[in-house]
PDB file of C-alpha atoms in Angstrom:
ATOM      1  CA  MET A  11      -5.656  75.532  48.544  1.00  0.00           C
ATOM      2  CA  ALA A  12      -6.406  72.815  46.041  1.00  0.00           C
ATOM      3  CA  GLY A  13      -9.175  73.566  43.631  1.00  0.00           C
ATOM      4  CA  PHE A  14     -11.811  71.194  42.351  1.00  0.00           C
ATOM      5  CA  GLY A  15     -10.381  68.482  40.114  1.00  0.00           C
ATOM      6  CA  THR A  16      -6.755  69.016  41.048  1.00  0.00           C
ATOM      7  CA  SER A  17      -4.649  66.403  42.726  1.00  0.00           C
ATOM      8  CA  SER A  18      -3.351  66.831  46.211  1.00  0.00           C
ATOM      9  CA  ALA A  19      -0.383  65.327  48.022  1.00  0.00           C
ATOM     10  CA  HIS A  20      -2.804  64.065  50.661  1.00  0.00           C
ATOM     11  CA  GLY A  21      -4.682  61.816  48.251  1.00  0.00           C
ATOM     12  CA  GLN A  22      -4.892  58.081  48.449  1.00  0.00           C
ATOM     13  CA  PRO A  23      -2.065  56.268  50.234  1.00  0.00           C
ATOM     14  CA  GLN A  24       0.288  54.388  47.951  1.00  0.00           C
ATOM     15  CA  SER A  25       0.428  50.620  48.273  1.00  0.00           C
ATOM     16  CA  ARG A  26       4.026  49.544  48.555  1.00  0.00           C
ATOM     17  CA  THR A  27       3.474  45.787  48.413  1.00  0.00           C
ATOM     18  CA  ASN A  28       5.956  44.132  46.113  1.00  0.00           C
ATOM     19  CA  GLY A  29       4.376  42.998  42.853  1.00  0.00           C
ATOM     20  CA  LEU A  30       6.838  40.129  42.513  1.00  0.00           C
ATOM     21  CA  ALA A  31       5.757  38.799  45.902  1.00  0.00           C
ATOM     22  CA  ILE A  32       2.152  38.815  44.755  1.00  0.00           C
ATOM     23  CA  ALA A  33       3.066  37.182  41.429  1.00  0.00           C
ATOM     24  CA  GLY A  34       5.065  34.494  43.227  1.00  0.00           C
ATOM     25  CA  LEU A  35       2.234  33.814  45.633  1.00  0.00           C
ATOM     26  CA  VAL A  36      -0.271  33.484  42.793  1.00  0.00           C
ATOM     27  CA  CYS A  37       2.086  31.176  40.857  1.00  0.00           C
ATOM     28  CA  GLY A  38       2.557  29.051  43.966  1.00  0.00           C
ATOM     29  CA  ILE A  39      -1.145  28.732  44.699  1.00  0.00           C
ATOM     30  CA  VAL A  40      -2.149  27.957  41.114  1.00  0.00           C
ATOM     31  CA  GLY A  41       0.852  25.659  40.728  1.00  0.00           C
ATOM     32  CA  VAL A  42      -0.401  23.346  43.459  1.00  0.00           C
ATOM     33  CA  LEU A  43      -3.291  22.411  41.155  1.00  0.00           C
ATOM     34  CA  PHE A  44      -2.077  23.064  37.595  1.00  0.00           C
ATOM     35  CA  PHE A  45       1.277  23.161  35.760  1.00  0.00           C
ATOM     36  CA  ASN A  46       3.301  22.641  38.925  1.00  0.00           C
ATOM     37  CA  ILE A  47       6.535  21.897  37.044  1.00  0.00           C
ATOM     38  CA  ILE A  48       6.358  25.337  35.405  1.00  0.00           C
ATOM     39  CA  LEU A  49       4.751  27.482  38.091  1.00  0.00           C
ATOM     40  CA  GLY A  50       6.754  26.011  40.991  1.00  0.00           C
ATOM     41  CA  PRO A  51      10.142  27.317  39.827  1.00  0.00           C
ATOM     42  CA  LEU A  52       8.545  30.626  38.839  1.00  0.00           C
ATOM     43  CA  ALA A  53       7.116  31.002  42.341  1.00  0.00           C
ATOM     44  CA  ILE A  54      10.542  30.289  43.847  1.00  0.00           C
ATOM     45  CA  ILE A  55      12.282  32.791  41.560  1.00  0.00           C
ATOM     46  CA  PHE A  56       9.686  35.530  42.072  1.00  0.00           C
ATOM     47  CA  GLY A  57       9.701  34.917  45.820  1.00  0.00           C
ATOM     48  CA  ALA A  58      13.494  35.054  46.050  1.00  0.00           C
ATOM     49  CA  VAL A  59      13.714  38.311  44.094  1.00  0.00           C
ATOM     50  CA  ALA A  60      10.875  39.817  46.150  1.00  0.00           C
ATOM     51  CA  LEU A  61      12.588  38.730  49.364  1.00  0.00           C
ATOM     52  CA  ARG A  62      15.750  40.556  48.312  1.00  0.00           C
ATOM     53  CA  GLN A  63      13.667  43.669  47.609  1.00  0.00           C
ATOM     54  CA  SER A  64      11.701  43.433  50.863  1.00  0.00           C
ATOM     55  CA  SER A  65      13.801  46.131  52.525  1.00  0.00           C
ATOM     56  CA  VAL A  66      12.458  48.664  50.011  1.00  0.00           C
ATOM     57  CA  LYS A  67       8.922  47.356  49.584  1.00  0.00           C
ATOM     58  CA  ASN A  68       6.636  45.377  51.856  1.00  0.00           C
ATOM     59  CA  GLY A  69       5.884  41.766  51.101  1.00  0.00           C
ATOM     60  CA  ALA A  70       8.508  39.680  52.882  1.00  0.00           C
ATOM     61  CA  GLY A  71       5.822  37.361  54.258  1.00  0.00           C
ATOM     62  CA  MET A  72       4.273  36.875  50.838  1.00  0.00           C
ATOM     63  CA  ALA A  73       7.706  36.262  49.347  1.00  0.00           C
ATOM     64  CA  LYS A  74       8.461  33.543  51.911  1.00  0.00           C
ATOM     65  CA  ALA A  75       5.062  31.975  51.277  1.00  0.00           C
ATOM     66  CA  ALA A  76       5.742  32.020  47.521  1.00  0.00           C
ATOM     67  CA  ILE A  77       9.043  30.207  48.020  1.00  0.00           C
ATOM     68  CA  ALA A  78       7.398  27.621  50.277  1.00  0.00           C
ATOM     69  CA  LEU A  79       4.546  27.057  47.822  1.00  0.00           C
ATOM     70  CA  GLY A  80       7.012  26.753  44.944  1.00  0.00           C
ATOM     71  CA  ILE A  81       8.824  24.001  46.838  1.00  0.00           C
ATOM     72  CA  VAL A  82       5.485  22.313  47.570  1.00  0.00           C
ATOM     73  CA  ASP A  83       4.671  22.478  43.847  1.00  0.00           C
ATOM     74  CA  LEU A  84       7.882  20.665  42.962  1.00  0.00           C
ATOM     75  CA  VAL A  85       7.337  18.047  45.679  1.00  0.00           C
ATOM     76  CA  VAL A  86       3.807  17.418  44.396  1.00  0.00           C
ATOM     77  CA  PHE A  87       5.182  17.021  40.870  1.00  0.00           C
ATOM     78  CA  GLY A  88       7.790  14.548  42.128  1.00  0.00           C
ATOM     79  CA  ILE A  89       5.135  12.515  43.948  1.00  0.00           C
ATOM     80  CA  LEU A  90       2.869  12.473  40.897  1.00  0.00           C
ATOM     81  CA  LEU A  91       5.778  11.436  38.706  1.00  0.00           C
ATOM     82  CA  ALA A  92       6.770   8.626  41.086  1.00  0.00           C
ATOM     83  CA  VAL A  93       3.200   7.336  41.362  1.00  0.00           C
ATOM     84  CA  ALA A  94       2.698   7.430  37.606  1.00  0.00           C
ATOM     85  CA  ALA A  95       5.996   5.614  36.986  1.00  0.00           C
ATOM     86  CA  SER A  96       5.332   2.911  39.577  1.00  0.00           C
ATOM     87  CA  THR A  97       1.823   2.110  38.355  1.00  0.00           C
ATOM     88  CA  GLY A  98       2.842   1.766  34.721  1.00  0.00           C
ATOM     89  CA  GLY A  99       0.652   4.697  33.743  1.00  0.00           C
ATOM     90  CA  PHE A 100       3.531   6.830  32.576  1.00  0.00           C
ATOM     91  CA  THR A 101       4.145   6.585  28.838  1.00  0.00           C
ATOM     92  CA  TRP A 102       5.535   8.946  26.281  1.00  0.00           C
ATOM     93  CA  TYR A 103       3.667   8.886  23.004  1.00  0.00           C
ATOM     94  CA  VAL A 104       4.871  11.086  20.175  1.00  0.00           C
ATOM     95  CA  GLY A 105       2.298  10.254  17.527  1.00  0.00           C
ATOM     96  CA  GLY A 106       2.933   8.506  14.274  1.00  0.00           C
TER      97      GLY A 106
END
């Protein structure tokens, strides 16, 4: 019998969702709006690693979504780059 203040094996259930899948999903979502050239590849990498670990931990759906959002991030960056280059609004200025 477990006394007051002692832990029991029947405590709270452990969440087994993969942290890399969550990190990839967050990077993918934020990357759609900000820093897509940086967060897009991170989302793809985190999603791929989480997908390989999905047999041990849950999160295969989140990992696939992270990979898809990472690809969307890179496509959005490519579109923004093409639009900026075609309108003449793309210049590199290094001070001085």
